Amino acid sequence: MILRKCHQILASHSRLIPLTVGLALLGVVGTIDWWTGPELDFSLFYMIPVCFVTWYGGQRFGYLTSMVSATVWLLVDRLTGAGASSRLVVDWNFATRLAFFAGSVLLLKGWKNVARTLSNLVEQRTLELRKLAAQLSAAEDAERRKLAYEVHDALSQSLSLIRMNLDAMQVELADNVQGVRRLVDSSVMVDEAIKQAKTLMFDLHPAMLDDLGLVPTLEWFSRDFAQRTGVEIVVSEYGKRLSVQTPVRNYLFRAAKELVTNAVRHGHAKEIVIVTHWEASGIRLVVDDDGSGFDNSVPRSPGAGTGLGLAGIDERVQSMGGRLTVESRANQGSRVVIELPIPSFVQEV
Ligand SMILES: Nc1ncnc2c1ncn2[C@@H]1O[C@H](COP(=O)(O)OP(=O)(O)OP(=O)(O)O)[C@@H](O)[C@H]1O
Ligand SMILES: [Mg+2]
């Protein structure tokens, strides 16, 4: 943590800071070299200020430090009596040390350039992938909505007409007991099919999301979920409602459904609380459960073999400029928070 802070300070401020620190380091190395005498070899340590200044201060200051480093080394050699007797050898030593330092500066600079290029490339690719993920999600939404309307128009309406015909036939064939019984059985089956079509439509795309918004749809979902599973879901909201753009609203609903499913499937939760906070800075959706909890330190990524739910939400929320936070401990339930900023995705009603 401290090291990261120091790295940030050195990387973000004037290049004179690394130069000053590097020269101070060189002073320390030179003093220790002089103090320990000619027997102890300190060649490696003269590299430290050179590398440090090159990394944080750039190539030019790196060469400057190389020069000063080679000079200090020469001075210390003289002071400790380690210097050669011939002037030519002294010059040669100075020149080879300087060349070695300068070569290291060049190598280090090249390495830093490669590292920067790679890091830029990774950043650019990550952005492109996020954009693609957002487009895929929007396309999935559109497809789901289309399917939901098709199920409504083609299937549900036909089933309702069949149901009405069956009712009419029951009246017409009133004296045929066997026939009426079969018609009643068929009506029950058609009712069941209508119910299934409704569930399918809701799973694909709840029309009420478009009409009523996120929280009423979550309330409807929670009632239906409680009826089907016996798990109680409490839905509430705080603050003045915001009008959320369609893809964001659809995604938040799907994410909440995934979190509820996780709580029941993995945590065996009996009670779940979904709270939507409408805040000046954006939306905060909090899903709490009283389930078994889990080890949240396991890395979440599509390739980590831990499922796609949370990793997918994390990725998508980040692509919208938001943040996913998971707090969970064994046997203490889980809390998942999705935060989305206001600027590009939500506007006040
Ligand atoms: N609310 C929760 N309670 C207990 N464990 C959870 C909870 N949410 C997630 N987990 C744990 O985290 C893991 C990852 O969840 P995630 O939703 O990413 O994947 P998954 O549910 O296993 O698979 P997928 O969502 O792709 O069908 C789960 O396998 C489960 O062990
Ligand atoms: Mg899941």
XYZ file of C-alpha atoms and ligand atoms in Angstrom:
381
model
C 0.000 0.000 0.000
C 2.722 2.487 1.030
C 4.852 1.379 -1.907
C 1.941 1.940 -4.307
C 1.381 5.430 -2.854
C 5.105 6.270 -3.269
C 4.991 4.940 -6.836
C 1.977 7.171 -7.600
C 3.664 10.259 -6.130
C 6.889 9.643 -8.044
C 5.062 8.928 -11.293
C 2.696 11.886 -11.112
C 4.899 14.757 -9.918
C 7.788 16.698 -11.402
C 10.713 14.655 -12.718
C 13.027 16.647 -10.454
C 11.728 14.672 -7.466
C 13.064 11.313 -8.713
C 16.322 12.994 -9.708
C 16.731 14.469 -6.220
C 15.842 11.175 -4.534
C 18.198 9.303 -6.912
C 21.110 11.623 -6.179
C 20.438 11.320 -2.443
C 20.499 7.538 -2.851
C 23.775 7.823 -4.713
C 25.165 9.902 -1.835
C 24.197 7.121 0.588
C 25.728 4.389 -1.604
C 28.946 6.388 -2.075
C 29.234 7.094 1.676
C 28.727 3.432 2.598
C 31.222 2.361 -0.099
C 33.793 4.826 1.260
C 33.061 3.809 4.862
C 33.390 0.053 4.243
C 36.718 0.471 2.466
C 38.199 -0.929 -0.746
C 37.691 -4.655 -0.043
C 33.900 -4.748 -0.142
C 32.574 -4.543 -3.697
C 29.714 -2.082 -4.165
C 29.451 -2.044 -7.956
C 25.891 -3.355 -8.034
C 24.591 -0.682 -5.666
C 25.717 2.164 -7.936
C 23.127 0.815 -10.380
C 20.237 1.482 -7.981
C 20.122 5.307 -8.355
C 20.665 5.004 -12.116
C 17.736 2.585 -12.545
C 15.540 4.547 -10.138
C 16.046 7.894 -11.868
C 15.658 6.371 -15.355
C 12.375 4.685 -14.422
C 10.762 7.668 -12.749
C 12.652 10.641 -14.196
C 13.237 9.577 -17.797
C 16.162 8.849 -20.088
C 17.931 12.211 -19.933
C 18.058 12.323 -16.151
C 19.096 8.649 -16.284
C 22.195 9.564 -18.335
C 22.927 12.434 -15.985
C 22.745 10.113 -12.975
C 24.961 7.607 -14.832
C 27.591 10.297 -15.192
C 27.367 11.371 -11.543
C 27.322 7.719 -10.420
C 30.483 6.847 -12.359
C 32.171 10.003 -11.002
C 31.199 9.284 -7.376
C 32.426 5.724 -7.791
C 35.758 7.019 -9.119
C 36.073 9.497 -6.238
C 35.371 6.818 -3.661
C 37.980 4.567 -5.327
C 40.509 7.378 -4.954
C 39.564 8.150 -1.337
C 39.734 4.493 -0.268
C 42.939 3.835 -2.231
C 41.262 1.347 -4.536
C 42.011 3.370 -7.642
C 44.575 2.161 -10.190
C 48.002 3.723 -10.325
C 47.964 4.388 -14.081
C 45.871 7.277 -15.422
C 44.930 5.164 -18.441
C 43.428 2.413 -16.265
C 41.482 5.002 -14.245
C 40.067 6.480 -17.442
C 39.270 3.013 -18.776
C 37.444 2.045 -15.555
C 35.474 5.271 -15.617
C 34.562 4.817 -19.273
C 33.425 1.162 -18.915
C 31.329 1.984 -15.852
C 29.754 4.914 -17.628
C 29.061 2.798 -20.726
C 27.531 0.080 -18.565
C 25.271 2.589 -16.784
C 24.283 4.265 -20.054
C 23.532 0.877 -21.642
C 21.357 0.004 -18.654
C 19.495 3.314 -19.042
C 18.850 2.494 -22.695
C 17.646 -1.030 -21.903
C 15.465 0.123 -19.049
C 13.916 2.848 -21.181
C 13.182 0.307 -23.919
C 11.664 -2.052 -21.398
C 9.524 0.729 -19.979
C 8.325 1.647 -23.471
C 7.370 -1.959 -24.172
C 5.565 -2.186 -20.805
C 3.692 1.058 -21.526
C 2.725 -0.069 -25.034
C 1.459 -3.393 -23.706
C -0.457 -1.739 -20.896
C -2.073 0.720 -23.376
C -2.970 -2.180 -25.621
C -4.559 -4.095 -22.737
C -6.503 -0.973 -21.709
C -7.692 -0.385 -25.262
C -8.714 -4.029 -25.725
C -10.523 -3.996 -22.366
C -12.483 -0.922 -23.458
C -13.349 -2.549 -26.776
C -14.468 -5.738 -25.005
C -16.632 -3.702 -22.622
C -18.216 -1.883 -25.540
C -18.856 -5.209 -27.223
C -20.339 -6.628 -24.022
C -22.658 -3.615 -23.792
C -23.719 -4.074 -27.428
C -24.305 -7.789 -26.865
C -26.365 -7.060 -23.794
C -28.443 -4.491 -25.692
C -28.932 -6.959 -28.563
C -29.971 -9.653 -26.098
C -32.473 -7.236 -24.565
C -33.933 -6.375 -27.946
C -34.213 -10.058 -28.876
C -35.856 -10.942 -25.564
C -38.346 -8.144 -25.930
C -39.141 -9.229 -29.501
C -39.650 -12.833 -28.417
C -41.835 -11.765 -25.498
C -44.093 -9.781 -27.829
C -44.212 -12.668 -30.295
C -45.214 -15.087 -27.544
C -47.892 -12.594 -26.556
C -49.210 -11.943 -30.052
C -48.939 -15.414 -31.562
C -49.237 -17.850 -28.668
C -51.115 -16.159 -25.839
C -53.788 -14.641 -28.027
C -54.412 -17.932 -29.886
C -54.621 -19.791 -26.590
C -57.142 -17.288 -25.271
C -59.261 -17.713 -28.428
C -59.114 -21.514 -28.064
C -60.177 -21.117 -24.439
C -63.196 -19.007 -25.499
C -64.150 -21.581 -28.161
C -63.948 -24.382 -25.610
C -66.249 -22.431 -23.272
C -68.751 -21.908 -26.137
C -68.633 -25.588 -27.085
C -69.335 -26.608 -23.504
C -72.627 -24.703 -23.746
C -73.446 -26.103 -27.183
C -72.710 -29.743 -26.207
C -74.419 -29.474 -22.828
C -76.266 -32.839 -23.239
C -73.104 -34.764 -24.211
C -71.635 -35.517 -20.768
C -68.547 -37.321 -22.097
C -67.850 -34.507 -24.569
C -68.288 -31.775 -21.919
C -65.870 -33.596 -19.572
C -63.248 -33.666 -22.313
C -63.829 -29.995 -23.041
C -63.410 -29.122 -19.358
C -60.132 -31.111 -19.256
C -58.958 -29.286 -22.384
C -59.893 -25.908 -20.836
C -57.787 -26.723 -17.780
C -54.839 -27.635 -20.017
C -55.250 -24.462 -22.052
C -55.373 -22.412 -18.810
C -52.113 -24.045 -17.759
C -50.556 -23.253 -21.172
C -51.724 -19.610 -20.879
C -50.093 -19.422 -17.446
C -46.861 -20.880 -18.790
C -46.876 -18.462 -21.709
C -47.303 -15.579 -19.238
C -44.354 -16.816 -17.153
C -42.285 -17.177 -20.314
C -43.201 -13.636 -21.400
C -42.236 -12.270 -17.984
C -38.947 -14.198 -18.001
C -38.121 -12.961 -21.457
C -39.061 -9.358 -20.854
C -41.555 -8.081 -18.304
C -43.687 -5.568 -20.178
C -44.304 -3.748 -16.896
C -40.631 -2.745 -16.860
C -41.414 -0.437 -19.786
C -44.716 0.737 -18.359
C -44.169 0.961 -14.596
C -40.405 0.942 -14.105
C -37.874 -0.976 -12.068
C -39.245 -1.046 -8.511
C -42.874 -2.045 -9.321
C -41.530 -4.830 -11.566
C -39.240 -6.016 -8.756
C -42.260 -5.996 -6.420
C -44.278 -8.079 -8.872
C -41.357 -10.453 -9.354
C -40.898 -10.834 -5.578
C -44.586 -11.742 -5.070
C -44.444 -14.294 -7.888
C -41.127 -15.686 -6.607
C -42.511 -16.036 -3.058
C -45.524 -17.945 -4.387
C -43.349 -20.315 -6.370
C -40.543 -20.903 -3.852
C -41.780 -19.822 -0.424
C -38.808 -17.449 -0.085
C -39.809 -13.998 1.117
C -38.442 -11.012 -0.768
C -38.906 -7.526 0.645
C -38.612 -4.748 -1.941
C -38.232 -1.118 -0.940
C -36.828 2.138 -2.260
C -35.421 5.388 -0.888
C -35.164 8.784 -2.495
C -36.819 10.430 -5.452
C -37.263 8.029 -8.359
C -35.110 8.590 -11.422
C -35.982 7.716 -14.963
C -33.436 5.112 -15.932
C -32.593 4.535 -19.564
C -34.104 1.338 -20.980
C -30.969 -0.838 -21.322
C -29.808 0.110 -17.818
C -33.232 -0.529 -16.283
C -33.531 -3.895 -18.048
C -30.061 -4.855 -16.966
C -30.631 -3.871 -13.334
C -33.746 -6.024 -13.270
C -31.924 -9.005 -14.746
C -29.012 -8.522 -12.340
C -31.400 -8.408 -9.361
C -32.994 -11.648 -10.587
C -29.560 -13.304 -10.832
C -28.657 -12.151 -7.291
C -31.957 -13.486 -5.909
C -31.402 -16.796 -7.713
C -27.857 -17.008 -6.290
C -29.125 -16.319 -2.767
C -31.637 -19.159 -2.985
C -29.645 -21.622 -5.089
C -26.289 -21.308 -3.327
C -27.046 -19.667 0.016
C -30.433 -21.389 0.638
C -31.671 -18.018 1.880
C -35.123 -17.749 3.452
C -35.395 -13.978 3.327
C -34.057 -11.540 0.785
C -34.194 -7.754 0.875
C -33.847 -5.646 -2.268
C -33.432 -1.923 -1.709
C -33.137 0.660 -4.469
C -31.529 3.924 -3.392
C -32.174 6.832 -5.733
C -29.330 9.190 -4.952
C -28.000 12.455 -6.301
C -24.938 10.616 -7.592
C -26.847 7.727 -9.193
C -28.561 4.443 -8.402
C -27.562 1.995 -5.682
C -29.242 -1.396 -5.734
C -28.605 -3.473 -2.611
C -29.530 -7.148 -2.345
C -29.203 -8.693 1.126
C -29.848 -12.311 1.994
C -29.796 -14.377 5.163
C -28.205 -17.392 3.468
C -25.021 -19.337 4.102
C -22.714 -16.654 2.685
C -19.564 -17.530 0.734
C -15.874 -16.912 0.371
C -15.739 -13.715 -1.616
C -11.948 -13.723 -1.955
C -12.128 -16.203 -4.871
C -11.380 -14.190 -8.010
C -14.393 -13.446 -10.192
C -13.699 -13.756 -13.849
C -15.368 -15.624 -16.682
C -12.328 -17.898 -16.976
C -11.979 -18.671 -13.267
C -14.491 -21.524 -13.383
C -16.745 -19.990 -10.739
C -19.826 -19.409 -12.860
C -20.710 -16.406 -14.935
C -23.355 -14.622 -12.857
C -21.317 -12.327 -10.624
C -18.438 -11.998 -13.104
C -20.924 -10.948 -15.796
C -22.577 -8.377 -13.533
C -19.187 -7.033 -12.486
C -18.080 -6.645 -16.093
C -21.331 -5.054 -17.272
C -21.584 -2.669 -14.318
C -17.993 -1.543 -14.853
C -18.701 -0.977 -18.521
C -21.455 1.443 -17.426
C -18.954 3.269 -15.203
C -20.351 1.691 -12.036
C -19.160 -0.664 -9.325
C -20.149 -4.032 -7.903
C -19.370 -4.740 -4.248
C -19.887 -8.083 -2.561
C -19.770 -8.473 1.204
C -20.154 -11.993 2.476
C -18.892 -14.239 5.234
C -19.613 -17.880 5.933
C -22.967 -18.306 7.725
C -23.554 -14.557 7.870
C -25.509 -14.004 4.688
C -24.448 -11.896 1.733
C -24.840 -8.332 0.580
C -24.332 -7.366 -3.040
C -24.329 -3.705 -4.015
C -24.576 -2.387 -7.563
C -23.752 1.296 -7.949
C -24.310 3.156 -11.194
C -23.403 6.816 -11.663
C -25.908 9.354 -12.890
C -24.202 11.190 -15.753
C -24.614 9.076 -18.860
C -27.243 6.599 -17.898
C -29.948 8.108 -15.774
C -31.727 11.424 -15.824
C -34.086 12.927 -13.322
C -37.821 12.570 -14.130
N -25.888 -15.106 -2.261
C -25.002 -16.111 -2.249
N -24.943 -16.981 -1.201
C -24.038 -17.977 -1.197
N -23.135 -18.191 -2.168
C -23.138 -17.384 -3.228
C -24.064 -16.298 -3.331
N -23.825 -15.647 -4.485
C -22.815 -16.300 -5.081
N -22.386 -17.338 -4.337
C -21.244 -18.203 -4.617
O -20.499 -17.591 -5.623
C -20.361 -18.440 -6.759
C -20.386 -17.620 -8.025
O -21.723 -17.152 -8.277
P -22.113 -16.848 -9.790
O -23.478 -16.306 -9.826
O -21.007 -16.015 -10.367
O -22.016 -18.272 -10.502
P -23.040 -19.484 -10.405
O -24.329 -19.034 -9.796
O -22.325 -20.635 -9.762
O -23.253 -19.845 -11.938
P -24.157 -19.036 -12.993
O -24.600 -17.759 -12.354
O -23.232 -18.818 -14.159
O -25.284 -19.921 -13.312
C -21.466 -19.443 -6.638
O -21.122 -20.674 -7.213
C -21.631 -19.578 -5.122
O -20.703 -20.490 -4.610
Mg -25.343 -17.291 -10.430
